[in-house]
mmCIF file of C-alpha atoms in Angstrom:
data_model
loop_
_atom_site.group_PDB
_atom_site.id
_atom_site.type_symbol
_atom_site.label_atom_id
_atom_site.label_comp_id
_atom_site.label_asym_id
_atom_site.label_seq_id
_atom_site.Cartn_x
_atom_site.Cartn_y
_atom_site.Cartn_z
ATOM 1 C CA MET A 1 0.000 0.000 0.000
ATOM 2 C CA ILE A 2 1.194 3.524 -0.792
ATOM 3 C CA GLU A 3 1.542 6.029 2.033
ATOM 4 C CA ILE A 4 0.186 9.477 1.192
ATOM 5 C CA SER A 5 1.812 12.454 2.892
ATOM 6 C CA ASP A 6 -0.330 14.845 4.937
ATOM 7 C CA SER A 7 1.189 17.634 2.820
ATOM 8 C CA LEU A 8 -0.546 16.365 -0.368
ATOM 9 C CA ARG A 9 -1.967 19.437 -2.109
ATOM 10 C CA SER A 10 -3.429 17.952 -5.267
ATOM 11 C CA LEU A 11 -4.310 14.619 -6.871
ATOM 12 C CA PHE A 12 -5.361 14.252 -10.501
ATOM 13 C CA SER A 13 -4.905 11.931 -13.479
ATOM 14 C CA ALA A 14 -3.067 12.973 -16.624
ATOM 15 C CA GLN A 15 -1.256 11.413 -19.560
ATOM 16 C CA ILE A 16 2.422 12.071 -20.213
ATOM 17 C CA GLU A 17 2.862 13.594 -23.677
ATOM 18 C CA GLU A 18 5.981 14.119 -25.768
ATOM 19 C CA ARG A 19 6.388 17.633 -27.202
ATOM 20 C CA ASP A 20 9.490 18.829 -29.016
ATOM 21 C CA GLY A 21 11.775 16.317 -27.306
ATOM 22 C CA SER A 22 10.414 16.925 -23.778
ATOM 23 C CA TYR A 23 7.786 15.078 -21.786
ATOM 24 C CA ILE A 24 4.861 17.084 -20.440
ATOM 25 C CA VAL A 25 2.223 16.456 -17.762
ATOM 26 C CA ASP A 26 -0.590 18.986 -18.155
ATOM 27 C CA VAL A 27 -1.984 20.277 -14.860
ATOM 28 C CA PRO A 28 -5.749 20.852 -14.989
ATOM 29 C CA ALA A 29 -6.721 24.536 -14.788
ATOM 30 C CA SER A 30 -9.038 23.677 -11.886
ATOM 31 C CA GLU A 31 -5.976 22.963 -9.702
ATOM 32 C CA ILE A 32 -4.866 26.586 -10.161
ATOM 33 C CA GLU A 33 -8.390 28.030 -9.976
ATOM 34 C CA HIS A 34 -9.078 26.287 -6.635
ATOM 35 C CA ASP A 35 -5.713 27.404 -5.162
ATOM 36 C CA ALA A 36 -4.391 23.840 -4.857
ATOM 37 C CA LEU A 37 -1.356 24.897 -6.942
ATOM 38 C CA ALA A 38 0.163 28.156 -8.198
ATOM 39 C CA ALA A 39 1.709 28.655 -11.634
ATOM 40 C CA ASP A 40 4.847 30.358 -10.264
ATOM 41 C CA GLU A 41 5.756 27.701 -7.644
ATOM 42 C CA THR A 42 7.855 24.519 -7.720
ATOM 43 C CA TYR A 43 6.352 21.227 -6.528
ATOM 44 C CA ARG A 44 7.467 17.647 -5.945
ATOM 45 C CA VAL A 45 5.574 15.283 -8.237
ATOM 46 C CA ALA A 46 4.934 11.557 -7.815
ATOM 47 C CA ILE A 47 3.975 9.363 -10.752
ATOM 48 C CA LEU A 48 1.794 6.332 -9.979
ATOM 49 C CA LYS A 49 0.936 3.640 -12.492
ATOM 50 C CA SER A 50 -2.686 3.731 -13.592
ATOM 51 C CA GLU A 51 -4.828 0.651 -13.045
ATOM 52 C CA SER A 52 -6.363 1.151 -16.495
ATOM 53 C CA SER A 53 -4.876 2.001 -19.882
ATOM 54 C CA THR A 54 -7.134 5.034 -20.455
#
């Protein structure tokens, strides 16, 4: 079982996309709009394998 830190600010699903030789994870606008995240901050990110392929 995975332990989730009490400092978790956001949890969402996204696909990793390749763009111009880099890999991108798009953050949903709702995470910014609801003050879970800010565009000018740096965050630690964890990647968990999805149970489904979609």
